[in-house]
């Protein structure tokens, strides 16, 4: 209620300060596993599952599935080392 009693210039200043604080909080938020995954795969190179487990977190299969539903084309192939897979981002 007190906000409405302020003159227009003070209201605008308050709104700007609130928006600045929101922007600051948003920039400090933790990245999702999907965002971390895309950050790693963005270079288009092959990445082993072990690397993704370290950089994205284990398990990361759900992040791959969510990224695919968001339209990211992620290729999966055998790495040829034991029973490991490798992954790369083909297209967005």
PDB file of C-alpha atoms in Angstrom:
ATOM      1  CA  UNK A   1       0.000   0.000   0.000  1.00  0.00           C
ATOM      2  CA  UNK A   2       2.796   2.409   0.830  1.00  0.00           C
ATOM      3  CA  UNK A   3       4.222   1.827  -2.643  1.00  0.00           C
ATOM      4  CA  UNK A   4       1.100   3.374  -4.181  1.00  0.00           C
ATOM      5  CA  UNK A   5       1.547   6.532  -2.109  1.00  0.00           C
ATOM      6  CA  UNK A   6       4.949   7.248  -3.691  1.00  0.00           C
ATOM      7  CA  UNK A   7       5.210   9.663  -6.598  1.00  0.00           C
ATOM      8  CA  UNK A   8       5.863   8.237 -10.062  1.00  0.00           C
ATOM      9  CA  UNK A   9       9.618   8.848 -10.115  1.00  0.00           C
ATOM     10  CA  UNK A  10      10.065   7.035  -6.790  1.00  0.00           C
ATOM     11  CA  UNK A  11       7.895   4.146  -7.982  1.00  0.00           C
ATOM     12  CA  UNK A  12      10.010   3.814 -11.118  1.00  0.00           C
ATOM     13  CA  UNK A  13      13.183   3.865  -9.030  1.00  0.00           C
ATOM     14  CA  UNK A  14      11.785   1.158  -6.718  1.00  0.00           C
ATOM     15  CA  UNK A  15      10.770  -0.999  -9.668  1.00  0.00           C
ATOM     16  CA  UNK A  16      14.225  -0.642 -11.237  1.00  0.00           C
ATOM     17  CA  UNK A  17      15.902  -1.645  -7.981  1.00  0.00           C
ATOM     18  CA  UNK A  18      13.617  -4.662  -7.615  1.00  0.00           C
ATOM     19  CA  UNK A  19      14.300  -5.745 -11.208  1.00  0.00           C
ATOM     20  CA  UNK A  20      18.046  -5.331 -10.675  1.00  0.00           C
ATOM     21  CA  UNK A  21      17.857  -7.533  -7.569  1.00  0.00           C
ATOM     22  CA  UNK A  22      15.856 -10.186  -9.431  1.00  0.00           C
ATOM     23  CA  UNK A  23      18.374 -10.166 -12.294  1.00  0.00           C
ATOM     24  CA  UNK A  24      21.229 -10.574  -9.806  1.00  0.00           C
ATOM     25  CA  UNK A  25      19.499 -13.534  -8.121  1.00  0.00           C
ATOM     26  CA  UNK A  26      18.791 -15.141 -11.498  1.00  0.00           C
ATOM     27  CA  UNK A  27      22.439 -14.831 -12.536  1.00  0.00           C
ATOM     28  CA  UNK A  28      23.521 -16.603  -9.331  1.00  0.00           C
ATOM     29  CA  UNK A  29      21.141 -19.525  -9.740  1.00  0.00           C
ATOM     30  CA  UNK A  30      22.573 -22.984 -10.159  1.00  0.00           C
ATOM     31  CA  UNK A  31      22.604 -24.335 -13.717  1.00  0.00           C
ATOM     32  CA  UNK A  32      20.389 -27.318 -14.476  1.00  0.00           C
ATOM     33  CA  UNK A  33      21.876 -30.613 -15.621  1.00  0.00           C
ATOM     34  CA  UNK A  34      20.538 -29.928 -19.123  1.00  0.00           C
ATOM     35  CA  UNK A  35      22.332 -26.556 -19.226  1.00  0.00           C
ATOM     36  CA  UNK A  36      25.557 -28.152 -17.981  1.00  0.00           C
ATOM     37  CA  UNK A  37      25.220 -30.938 -20.561  1.00  0.00           C
ATOM     38  CA  UNK A  38      24.717 -28.514 -23.455  1.00  0.00           C
ATOM     39  CA  UNK A  39      27.671 -26.415 -22.241  1.00  0.00           C
ATOM     40  CA  UNK A  40      29.905 -29.501 -22.507  1.00  0.00           C
ATOM     41  CA  UNK A  41      28.519 -30.853 -25.797  1.00  0.00           C
ATOM     42  CA  UNK A  42      28.286 -27.480 -27.556  1.00  0.00           C
ATOM     43  CA  UNK A  43      31.741 -27.931 -29.167  1.00  0.00           C
ATOM     44  CA  UNK A  44      30.411 -30.784 -31.346  1.00  0.00           C
ATOM     45  CA  UNK A  45      33.189 -33.169 -30.278  1.00  0.00           C
ATOM     46  CA  UNK A  46      32.666 -36.626 -28.826  1.00  0.00           C
ATOM     47  CA  UNK A  47      32.577 -36.834 -25.021  1.00  0.00           C
ATOM     48  CA  UNK A  48      32.754 -40.036 -22.975  1.00  0.00           C
ATOM     49  CA  UNK A  49      30.096 -40.801 -20.419  1.00  0.00           C
ATOM     50  CA  UNK A  50      32.743 -40.639 -17.672  1.00  0.00           C
ATOM     51  CA  UNK A  51      33.466 -37.013 -18.563  1.00  0.00           C
ATOM     52  CA  UNK A  52      29.766 -36.158 -18.580  1.00  0.00           C
ATOM     53  CA  UNK A  53      29.318 -37.850 -15.206  1.00  0.00           C
ATOM     54  CA  UNK A  54      32.007 -35.561 -13.768  1.00  0.00           C
ATOM     55  CA  UNK A  55      30.935 -32.329 -15.469  1.00  0.00           C
ATOM     56  CA  UNK A  56      27.145 -32.802 -15.456  1.00  0.00           C
ATOM     57  CA  UNK A  57      26.644 -35.195 -12.562  1.00  0.00           C
ATOM     58  CA  UNK A  58      25.625 -38.812 -12.353  1.00  0.00           C
ATOM     59  CA  UNK A  59      23.179 -39.972 -13.542  1.00  0.00           C
ATOM     60  CA  UNK A  60      23.057 -37.803 -16.653  1.00  0.00           C
ATOM     61  CA  UNK A  61      20.736 -39.930 -18.835  1.00  0.00           C
ATOM     62  CA  UNK A  62      17.711 -37.887 -17.763  1.00  0.00           C
ATOM     63  CA  UNK A  63      19.499 -34.684 -18.824  1.00  0.00           C
ATOM     64  CA  UNK A  64      20.165 -36.209 -22.254  1.00  0.00           C
ATOM     65  CA  UNK A  65      16.513 -37.230 -22.627  1.00  0.00           C
ATOM     66  CA  UNK A  66      15.268 -33.782 -21.554  1.00  0.00           C
ATOM     67  CA  UNK A  67      17.691 -32.071 -23.943  1.00  0.00           C
ATOM     68  CA  UNK A  68      16.402 -34.258 -26.774  1.00  0.00           C
ATOM     69  CA  UNK A  69      12.789 -33.354 -25.965  1.00  0.00           C
ATOM     70  CA  UNK A  70      13.832 -29.674 -26.054  1.00  0.00           C
ATOM     71  CA  UNK A  71      15.035 -30.176 -29.635  1.00  0.00           C
ATOM     72  CA  UNK A  72      18.743 -30.865 -29.163  1.00  0.00           C
ATOM     73  CA  UNK A  73      19.982 -33.663 -31.419  1.00  0.00           C
ATOM     74  CA  UNK A  74      22.459 -35.715 -29.400  1.00  0.00           C
ATOM     75  CA  UNK A  75      24.194 -38.660 -31.036  1.00  0.00           C
ATOM     76  CA  UNK A  76      25.191 -41.689 -28.961  1.00  0.00           C
ATOM     77  CA  UNK A  77      27.753 -44.321 -30.005  1.00  0.00           C
ATOM     78  CA  UNK A  78      29.887 -47.057 -28.484  1.00  0.00           C
ATOM     79  CA  UNK A  79      33.246 -45.697 -27.377  1.00  0.00           C
ATOM     80  CA  UNK A  80      35.020 -48.976 -28.036  1.00  0.00           C
ATOM     81  CA  UNK A  81      36.404 -48.965 -24.496  1.00  0.00           C
ATOM     82  CA  UNK A  82      34.648 -51.532 -22.351  1.00  0.00           C
ATOM     83  CA  UNK A  83      30.913 -50.903 -22.153  1.00  0.00           C
ATOM     84  CA  UNK A  84      31.119 -47.125 -22.408  1.00  0.00           C
ATOM     85  CA  UNK A  85      29.245 -44.714 -24.635  1.00  0.00           C
ATOM     86  CA  UNK A  86      30.265 -41.431 -26.164  1.00  0.00           C
ATOM     87  CA  UNK A  87      27.999 -38.489 -26.903  1.00  0.00           C
ATOM     88  CA  UNK A  88      28.047 -35.418 -29.120  1.00  0.00           C
ATOM     89  CA  UNK A  89      25.712 -32.592 -30.009  1.00  0.00           C
ATOM     90  CA  UNK A  90      24.796 -32.589 -33.690  1.00  0.00           C
ATOM     91  CA  UNK A  91      22.180 -29.854 -33.940  1.00  0.00           C
ATOM     92  CA  UNK A  92      19.942 -27.608 -31.917  1.00  0.00           C
TER      93      UNK A  92
END
